[in-house]
Amino acid sequence: MVKPHKSRPRLSSVSWTSASRPQSLFIMLMLLSGVGLFMLLTTSRVGSFLEVDQSQPATPATASRVFFRSAEGGATLGYDANTSVELSETSIPRIIHQSWKSADKIPTRFFPWMRSWLEFNPTWTYLFWTDEDNLELFERLYPKYLHVAKSVQKVALADMARYALLHSVGGLYIDADFECLKPFEELHRDNRLFLSTEPLAHSVLLEGATSAALCNALMASVAGHPFWLHVLDNIKDKFDRGEGIGDPVSLTGPRIVKETYLASTPEDAAEVVVFPPEYFYPDMAHWNSEPFDAACRSRDDEVAKEACEWMRKFPNGEYTDNTHAVHHWQCTWCRDAKLTEYGSLDDVFSSPVMRPNISSTGVTLTPYIGAHFWHFW
């Protein structure tokens, strides 16, 4: 449980008399200096901070083109929100993306898991998205898919937004119920896009599939990778045909990611690295144990036997030297996860984190200044 923040005693009000005016001006200058120092420290801390390159005026022809440049003066990266172009970056940006309904009411159960990402990757940028940001991403940068984004459930919108933000910004997207166990530096350095399968038991025993799902709770890529537009195109096509509506797993979730990957050309698929479950999904959703056990008792097909044997062999999960993270499978949208305690984003992190500022020219990263900062002052 997060203890409530104890704010400093409230100062008595200051009347604007000639005697008190210098004192009040001094207080205002101190506040402004504090904000300036906070912004300076924040942007200094974020080595991979991105800003919009406005060297070209926005015109109807260029409005959808997103330009980013490194704050350290690196090469410009340009790509179109609807048409991928050649990228100048060869490694995945060191940006951690997480999302929740709002920044003001986050389940406290998630706090240690969210903190773990900066604990193991302390020099990386942390960017937090909300439901409002998710919709704005489509309103301003991906209007082709806006009618879908406005029509689907919020959980499906969150699915769509993670594909769009990986295309627009790049980096590592992770669900808020994911815990980091090891630094991700090598994974980002050595790959341009990576996914992972989840435990075979999930799709085989619960959904009747014959192979593992490609889970979308942890994904990473360079900015502008065309795979994400293929995913969004497939979602749009499926929605327009009236298929999968009301089923986020099928319409916008793991199934559509897997369908897109399997339909990729050999050249496109060669850039997508698919890690086995031990990397990010070493354990299964134990809250769903009864259907798993029932399936193991009733089925004798080979793929079910394989899934059940894995469950018996690794009752506490298959943790190896390759395990970088673990998903805690809260599934707050599909069940009552009994979330009763909440806090805000500034209850989660003591150091500055970022929020997206989305415009028709791209996404800029803005320091998040929560209530605790103002309480301090």
Short mmCIF file of C-alpha atoms in Angstrom, two decimals:
data_model
loop_
_atom_site.label_atom_id
_atom_site.label_comp_id
_atom_site.label_asym_id
_atom_site.label_seq_id
_atom_site.Cartn_x
_atom_site.Cartn_y
_atom_site.Cartn_z
CA MET A 1 0.00 0.00 0.00
CA VAL A 2 1.34 3.45 -0.87
CA LYS A 3 1.35 5.81 2.05
CA PRO A 4 -0.40 9.12 1.35
CA HIS A 5 1.99 11.93 0.56
CA LYS A 6 2.44 14.34 3.42
CA SER A 7 2.45 17.82 1.98
CA ARG A 8 4.27 20.63 3.74
CA PRO A 9 2.23 22.90 6.02
CA ARG A 10 0.25 25.39 3.97
CA LEU A 11 1.77 28.88 4.01
CA SER A 12 -0.40 31.74 5.13
CA SER A 13 -1.83 33.75 2.27
CA VAL A 14 0.17 36.76 1.09
CA SER A 15 -1.58 40.04 0.58
CA TRP A 16 -0.18 42.35 -2.08
CA THR A 17 0.74 45.27 0.14
CA SER A 18 3.82 47.35 -0.57
CA ALA A 19 5.59 45.68 2.37
CA SER A 20 4.90 42.09 1.27
CA ARG A 21 5.36 42.59 -2.48
CA PRO A 22 9.16 41.86 -2.48
CA GLN A 23 8.63 38.67 -0.46
CA SER A 24 5.92 37.49 -2.86
CA LEU A 25 8.04 38.28 -5.89
CA PHE A 26 10.89 36.32 -4.34
CA ILE A 27 8.61 33.29 -3.83
CA MET A 28 7.40 33.48 -7.43
CA LEU A 29 10.98 33.69 -8.73
CA MET A 30 11.92 30.66 -6.64
CA LEU A 31 9.00 28.69 -8.09
CA LEU A 32 9.93 29.61 -11.65
CA SER A 33 13.58 28.75 -11.00
CA GLY A 34 12.54 25.39 -9.59
CA VAL A 35 10.47 24.56 -12.66
CA GLY A 36 13.32 25.57 -14.94
CA LEU A 37 15.80 23.46 -12.99
CA PHE A 38 13.40 20.49 -13.08
CA MET A 39 13.06 20.76 -16.86
CA LEU A 40 16.82 21.06 -17.30
CA LEU A 41 17.55 18.04 -15.13
CA THR A 42 14.85 16.03 -16.85
CA THR A 43 16.04 16.69 -20.38
CA SER A 44 19.64 16.14 -19.30
CA ARG A 45 18.76 12.77 -17.81
CA VAL A 46 17.03 11.54 -20.95
CA GLY A 47 19.86 10.64 -23.29
CA SER A 48 17.52 9.56 -26.07
CA PHE A 49 15.09 12.48 -25.72
CA LEU A 50 13.32 13.12 -29.01
CA GLU A 51 11.92 16.34 -30.35
CA VAL A 52 10.10 17.29 -33.53
CA ASP A 53 12.25 18.70 -36.31
CA GLN A 54 10.35 21.71 -37.60
CA SER A 55 12.95 22.74 -40.16
CA GLN A 56 10.23 22.38 -42.79
CA PRO A 57 6.87 24.13 -42.47
CA ALA A 58 3.88 21.83 -42.19
CA THR A 59 1.95 21.65 -45.45
CA PRO A 60 -0.76 19.28 -46.65
CA ALA A 61 1.98 17.34 -48.42
CA THR A 62 4.25 17.03 -45.39
CA ALA A 63 1.84 17.18 -42.46
CA SER A 64 1.73 13.42 -42.01
CA ARG A 65 5.50 13.05 -42.20
CA VAL A 66 7.08 12.71 -38.81
CA PHE A 67 10.62 13.94 -38.26
CA PHE A 68 12.62 13.26 -35.14
CA ARG A 69 16.16 14.20 -34.27
CA SER A 70 18.29 13.24 -31.31
CA ALA A 71 18.83 15.90 -28.68
CA GLU A 72 22.51 15.05 -28.99
CA GLY A 73 22.50 16.10 -32.64
CA GLY A 74 22.27 12.68 -34.22
CA ALA A 75 21.06 11.92 -37.71
CA THR A 76 17.50 12.85 -38.57
CA LEU A 77 15.03 9.99 -38.75
CA GLY A 78 12.08 10.55 -41.05
CA TYR A 79 9.10 8.39 -41.86
CA ASP A 80 5.53 8.79 -42.94
CA ALA A 81 2.62 7.87 -40.67
CA ASN A 82 0.99 5.98 -43.52
CA THR A 83 3.89 4.96 -45.75
CA SER A 84 7.14 3.60 -44.36
CA VAL A 85 10.38 4.99 -45.78
CA GLU A 86 14.00 4.06 -45.29
CA LEU A 87 15.19 4.43 -41.70
CA SER A 88 18.47 5.90 -40.55
CA GLU A 89 18.38 4.20 -37.15
CA THR A 90 19.62 0.62 -36.96
CA SER A 91 18.90 -0.18 -33.32
CA ILE A 92 15.78 0.04 -31.20
CA PRO A 93 15.46 3.33 -29.25
CA ARG A 94 16.00 3.10 -25.49
CA ILE A 95 12.45 4.19 -24.72
CA ILE A 96 10.08 2.32 -22.39
CA HIS A 97 6.39 2.74 -23.23
CA GLN A 98 3.64 1.85 -20.75
CA SER A 99 -0.04 2.68 -20.78
CA TRP A 100 -2.98 2.83 -18.41
CA LYS A 101 -6.42 4.43 -18.40
CA SER A 102 -5.15 7.62 -16.77
CA ALA A 103 -2.07 8.96 -15.00
CA ASP A 104 -4.13 9.73 -11.89
CA LYS A 105 -5.52 6.30 -10.99
CA ILE A 106 -3.02 3.47 -11.44
CA PRO A 107 -3.36 0.22 -9.42
CA THR A 108 -0.75 0.18 -6.65
CA ARG A 109 -0.24 -3.53 -7.33
CA PHE A 110 1.50 -2.48 -10.55
CA PHE A 111 3.89 0.00 -8.92
CA PRO A 112 6.88 -2.31 -8.20
CA TRP A 113 6.56 -3.92 -11.63
CA MET A 114 6.51 -0.53 -13.36
CA ARG A 115 9.52 0.68 -11.36
CA SER A 116 11.51 -2.42 -12.27
CA TRP A 117 11.97 -1.22 -15.86
CA LEU A 118 13.96 1.84 -14.85
CA GLU A 119 15.75 -0.07 -12.11
CA PHE A 120 17.26 -2.42 -14.70
CA ASN A 121 17.47 0.18 -17.48
CA PRO A 122 18.24 3.38 -15.51
CA THR A 123 19.44 5.53 -18.42
CA TRP A 124 16.42 4.84 -20.61
CA THR A 125 13.49 7.16 -21.22
CA TYR A 126 10.15 6.18 -19.64
CA LEU A 127 7.07 7.35 -21.57
CA PHE A 128 3.58 6.92 -20.10
CA TRP A 129 0.44 6.89 -22.28
CA THR A 130 -3.24 7.15 -21.31
CA ASP A 131 -6.50 6.23 -23.05
CA GLU A 132 -6.82 9.86 -24.13
CA ASP A 133 -3.33 9.78 -25.67
CA ASN A 134 -4.16 6.54 -27.46
CA LEU A 135 -7.12 8.07 -29.28
CA GLU A 136 -5.25 11.28 -30.03
CA LEU A 137 -2.51 9.25 -31.71
CA PHE A 138 -5.03 8.17 -34.35
CA GLU A 139 -6.73 11.54 -34.58
CA ARG A 140 -3.49 13.34 -35.40
CA LEU A 141 -1.12 10.81 -36.96
CA TYR A 142 -3.06 7.75 -38.14
CA PRO A 143 -6.47 9.00 -39.38
CA LYS A 144 -6.75 6.04 -41.74
CA TYR A 145 -7.63 3.88 -38.72
CA LEU A 146 -9.54 6.49 -36.70
CA HIS A 147 -13.02 5.07 -37.38
CA VAL A 148 -11.85 1.77 -35.91
CA ALA A 149 -10.15 3.42 -32.93
CA LYS A 150 -13.35 5.32 -32.10
CA SER A 151 -15.58 2.25 -32.36
CA VAL A 152 -13.75 -0.49 -30.48
CA GLN A 153 -13.52 -1.14 -26.74
CA LYS A 154 -10.84 0.74 -24.76
CA VAL A 155 -8.78 -2.44 -24.41
CA ALA A 156 -8.80 -2.84 -28.20
CA LEU A 157 -7.84 0.82 -28.62
CA ALA A 158 -4.92 0.20 -26.26
CA ASP A 159 -3.87 -2.68 -28.52
CA MET A 160 -4.01 -0.50 -31.61
CA ALA A 161 -2.14 2.32 -29.91
CA ARG A 162 0.84 0.14 -29.03
CA TYR A 163 1.33 -0.71 -32.70
CA ALA A 164 0.99 2.95 -33.68
CA LEU A 165 3.36 4.24 -31.00
CA LEU A 166 6.00 1.67 -31.90
CA HIS A 167 5.70 2.81 -35.51
CA SER A 168 5.73 6.51 -34.67
CA VAL A 169 8.35 6.57 -31.89
CA GLY A 170 9.91 3.11 -31.64
CA GLY A 171 11.23 1.56 -28.45
CA LEU A 172 9.92 -1.09 -26.06
CA TYR A 173 6.20 -1.41 -25.30
CA ILE A 174 5.27 -3.37 -22.17
CA ASP A 175 2.01 -3.89 -20.29
CA ALA A 176 1.86 -2.39 -16.81
CA ASP A 177 1.67 -5.86 -15.21
CA PHE A 178 5.08 -6.86 -16.63
CA GLU A 179 8.14 -7.07 -14.36
CA CYS A 180 11.69 -6.57 -15.63
CA LEU A 181 14.30 -9.05 -14.35
CA LYS A 182 17.32 -8.17 -16.48
CA PRO A 183 18.62 -5.24 -18.59
CA PHE A 184 17.35 -5.09 -22.18
CA GLU A 185 20.37 -3.32 -23.67
CA GLU A 186 21.64 -6.25 -25.73
CA LEU A 187 18.18 -7.09 -27.06
CA HIS A 188 17.75 -3.52 -28.30
CA ARG A 189 21.24 -3.32 -29.74
CA ASP A 190 21.05 -6.58 -31.70
CA ASN A 191 17.51 -6.45 -33.14
CA ARG A 192 15.23 -4.21 -35.17
CA LEU A 193 11.93 -5.77 -34.09
CA PHE A 194 11.23 -8.53 -31.60
CA LEU A 195 8.17 -10.37 -30.34
CA SER A 196 7.70 -13.49 -28.26
CA THR A 197 5.43 -16.48 -27.99
CA GLU A 198 3.56 -17.04 -24.74
CA PRO A 199 3.22 -20.44 -23.05
CA LEU A 200 1.81 -23.06 -25.41
CA ALA A 201 -0.80 -24.04 -22.82
CA HIS A 202 -2.65 -20.73 -23.20
CA SER A 203 -3.59 -21.04 -26.85
CA VAL A 204 -3.71 -24.84 -27.10
CA LEU A 205 -5.67 -25.67 -23.95
CA LEU A 206 -7.89 -22.59 -23.73
CA GLU A 207 -8.49 -21.71 -27.38
CA GLY A 208 -8.07 -24.99 -29.23
CA ALA A 209 -5.13 -23.70 -31.29
CA THR A 210 -2.32 -25.93 -32.51
CA SER A 211 0.56 -23.53 -31.86
CA ALA A 212 1.57 -20.81 -29.42
CA ALA A 213 0.25 -17.26 -29.58
CA LEU A 214 2.40 -14.23 -30.37
CA CYS A 215 1.61 -12.12 -27.34
CA ASN A 216 1.39 -8.34 -27.71
CA ALA A 217 2.10 -7.48 -24.06
CA LEU A 218 5.81 -6.91 -24.77
CA MET A 219 7.07 -5.80 -28.18
CA ALA A 220 9.94 -3.67 -29.43
CA SER A 221 11.12 -2.17 -32.70
CA VAL A 222 12.88 0.66 -34.46
CA ALA A 223 10.65 3.59 -35.39
CA GLY A 224 8.85 3.40 -38.71
CA HIS A 225 9.00 -0.36 -39.10
CA PRO A 226 6.41 -1.41 -41.73
CA PHE A 227 5.29 -4.45 -39.73
CA TRP A 228 3.12 -2.25 -37.48
CA LEU A 229 1.29 -0.71 -40.43
CA HIS A 230 0.60 -4.21 -41.72
CA VAL A 231 -0.92 -5.07 -38.33
CA LEU A 232 -3.07 -1.91 -38.35
CA ASP A 233 -4.14 -2.54 -41.95
CA ASN A 234 -5.23 -6.06 -41.04
CA ILE A 235 -7.19 -4.76 -38.05
CA LYS A 236 -8.94 -2.20 -40.27
CA ASP A 237 -9.74 -4.78 -42.95
CA LYS A 238 -11.10 -7.21 -40.38
CA PHE A 239 -13.20 -4.50 -38.72
CA ASP A 240 -14.56 -3.25 -42.04
CA ARG A 241 -15.65 -6.81 -42.86
CA GLY A 242 -17.44 -7.01 -39.51
CA GLU A 243 -15.20 -9.78 -38.19
CA GLY A 244 -13.90 -10.10 -34.65
CA ILE A 245 -15.88 -7.15 -33.33
CA GLY A 246 -16.36 -7.59 -29.59
CA ASP A 247 -13.39 -9.96 -29.35
CA PRO A 248 -10.24 -7.90 -28.70
CA VAL A 249 -7.96 -10.95 -28.72
CA SER A 250 -9.04 -11.72 -32.27
CA LEU A 251 -9.54 -8.23 -33.70
CA THR A 252 -6.65 -6.26 -32.20
CA GLY A 253 -4.70 -8.60 -29.91
CA PRO A 254 -2.34 -11.58 -30.15
CA ARG A 255 -4.24 -13.34 -32.94
CA ILE A 256 -3.96 -10.43 -35.37
CA VAL A 257 -0.24 -10.08 -34.59
CA LYS A 258 0.28 -13.76 -35.33
CA GLU A 259 -1.81 -13.60 -38.51
CA THR A 260 0.23 -10.63 -39.72
CA TYR A 261 3.52 -12.33 -38.95
CA LEU A 262 2.53 -15.57 -40.69
CA ALA A 263 1.36 -13.62 -43.75
CA SER A 264 4.63 -11.66 -44.00
CA THR A 265 6.91 -12.12 -46.96
CA PRO A 266 10.14 -14.01 -46.20
CA GLU A 267 12.04 -10.73 -46.53
CA ASP A 268 9.79 -8.93 -44.02
CA ALA A 269 9.65 -11.87 -41.62
CA ALA A 270 13.44 -12.11 -41.58
CA GLU A 271 13.62 -8.84 -39.62
CA VAL A 272 11.13 -10.00 -36.98
CA VAL A 273 12.78 -11.95 -34.18
CA VAL A 274 10.41 -14.21 -32.21
CA PHE A 275 11.79 -15.23 -28.83
CA PRO A 276 10.59 -18.37 -27.02
CA PRO A 277 8.41 -17.97 -23.90
CA GLU A 278 11.33 -18.33 -21.47
CA TYR A 279 12.50 -14.81 -22.41
CA PHE A 280 9.42 -12.82 -21.35
CA TYR A 281 6.60 -15.28 -20.56
CA PRO A 282 8.20 -17.95 -18.37
CA ASP A 283 5.01 -18.50 -16.38
CA MET A 284 1.34 -18.98 -17.18
CA ALA A 285 -1.88 -17.39 -15.94
CA HIS A 286 -2.42 -19.48 -12.81
CA TRP A 287 -5.74 -17.80 -11.99
CA ASN A 288 -7.12 -19.78 -14.94
CA SER A 289 -5.89 -23.14 -13.62
CA GLU A 290 -9.24 -25.00 -13.65
CA PRO A 291 -9.73 -24.86 -17.46
CA PHE A 292 -6.09 -25.89 -17.92
CA ASP A 293 -6.49 -28.90 -15.65
CA ALA A 294 -9.79 -29.90 -17.25
CA ALA A 295 -8.24 -29.78 -20.73
CA CYS A 296 -5.30 -31.91 -19.61
CA ARG A 297 -7.71 -34.53 -18.23
CA SER A 298 -9.91 -34.68 -21.31
CA ARG A 299 -7.51 -34.33 -24.25
CA ASP A 300 -5.00 -36.80 -25.63
CA ASP A 301 -3.87 -35.10 -28.86
CA GLU A 302 -0.13 -34.55 -29.22
CA VAL A 303 -0.07 -30.76 -28.96
CA ALA A 304 -2.23 -30.88 -25.80
CA LYS A 305 0.07 -33.52 -24.33
CA GLU A 306 3.05 -31.25 -25.02
CA ALA A 307 1.36 -28.30 -23.30
CA CYS A 308 0.31 -30.37 -20.29
CA GLU A 309 3.77 -31.91 -19.96
CA TRP A 310 5.27 -28.41 -19.85
CA MET A 311 2.85 -27.47 -17.06
CA ARG A 312 3.84 -30.53 -15.04
CA LYS A 313 7.54 -29.98 -15.65
CA PHE A 314 7.49 -26.27 -14.77
CA PRO A 315 4.72 -25.73 -12.18
CA ASN A 316 6.37 -22.48 -11.07
CA GLY A 317 7.42 -21.31 -14.52
CA GLU A 318 10.34 -21.96 -16.85
CA TYR A 319 12.90 -19.42 -15.63
CA THR A 320 16.31 -19.63 -17.34
CA ASP A 321 19.38 -17.45 -17.90
CA ASN A 322 17.50 -16.04 -20.90
CA THR A 323 14.57 -14.79 -18.83
CA HIS A 324 14.54 -10.99 -19.04
CA ALA A 325 11.03 -10.31 -17.73
CA VAL A 326 7.88 -11.97 -16.44
CA HIS A 327 4.26 -11.22 -17.24
CA HIS A 328 1.95 -11.36 -14.21
CA TRP A 329 -1.18 -11.93 -16.35
CA GLN A 330 -3.56 -9.61 -14.47
CA CYS A 331 -6.01 -9.41 -17.41
CA THR A 332 -7.92 -6.55 -15.78
CA TRP A 333 -10.19 -6.23 -18.82
CA CYS A 334 -11.31 -9.89 -18.84
CA ARG A 335 -11.87 -10.61 -15.14
CA ASP A 336 -12.20 -9.06 -11.71
CA ALA A 337 -8.55 -8.65 -10.73
CA LYS A 338 -9.63 -7.25 -7.33
CA LEU A 339 -7.82 -3.94 -7.73
CA THR A 340 -8.79 -1.80 -4.75
CA GLU A 341 -5.89 0.59 -4.15
CA TYR A 342 -4.73 3.24 -6.58
CA GLY A 343 -2.21 6.03 -6.87
CA SER A 344 -0.95 8.49 -9.46
CA LEU A 345 2.05 8.34 -11.77
CA ASP A 346 4.14 10.47 -9.43
CA ASP A 347 3.48 7.91 -6.67
CA VAL A 348 5.17 5.32 -8.87
CA PHE A 349 8.40 7.12 -9.76
CA SER A 350 10.61 9.41 -7.72
CA SER A 351 12.63 10.51 -10.76
CA PRO A 352 11.12 12.39 -13.72
CA VAL A 353 9.29 10.45 -16.42
CA MET A 354 7.80 11.60 -19.70
CA ARG A 355 4.39 12.07 -21.28
CA PRO A 356 3.62 12.30 -25.01
CA ASN A 357 2.65 15.54 -26.69
CA ILE A 358 0.97 14.52 -29.95
CA SER A 359 0.53 16.88 -32.89
CA SER A 360 0.05 16.50 -36.63
CA THR A 361 3.84 16.69 -37.03
CA GLY A 362 4.68 13.91 -34.60
CA VAL A 363 5.21 13.02 -30.97
CA THR A 364 7.34 15.05 -28.60
CA LEU A 365 8.25 13.97 -25.08
CA THR A 366 7.23 16.28 -22.26
CA PRO A 367 8.35 15.92 -18.61
CA TYR A 368 5.51 14.82 -16.36
CA ILE A 369 5.12 17.21 -13.42
CA GLY A 370 2.81 15.64 -10.87
CA ALA A 371 1.23 16.96 -7.71
CA HIS A 372 4.15 15.86 -5.54
CA PHE A 373 6.45 18.29 -7.29
CA TRP A 374 4.17 21.18 -6.44
CA HIS A 375 3.76 19.92 -2.88
CA PHE A 376 7.53 20.03 -2.56
CA TRP A 377 7.53 23.68 -3.49
#
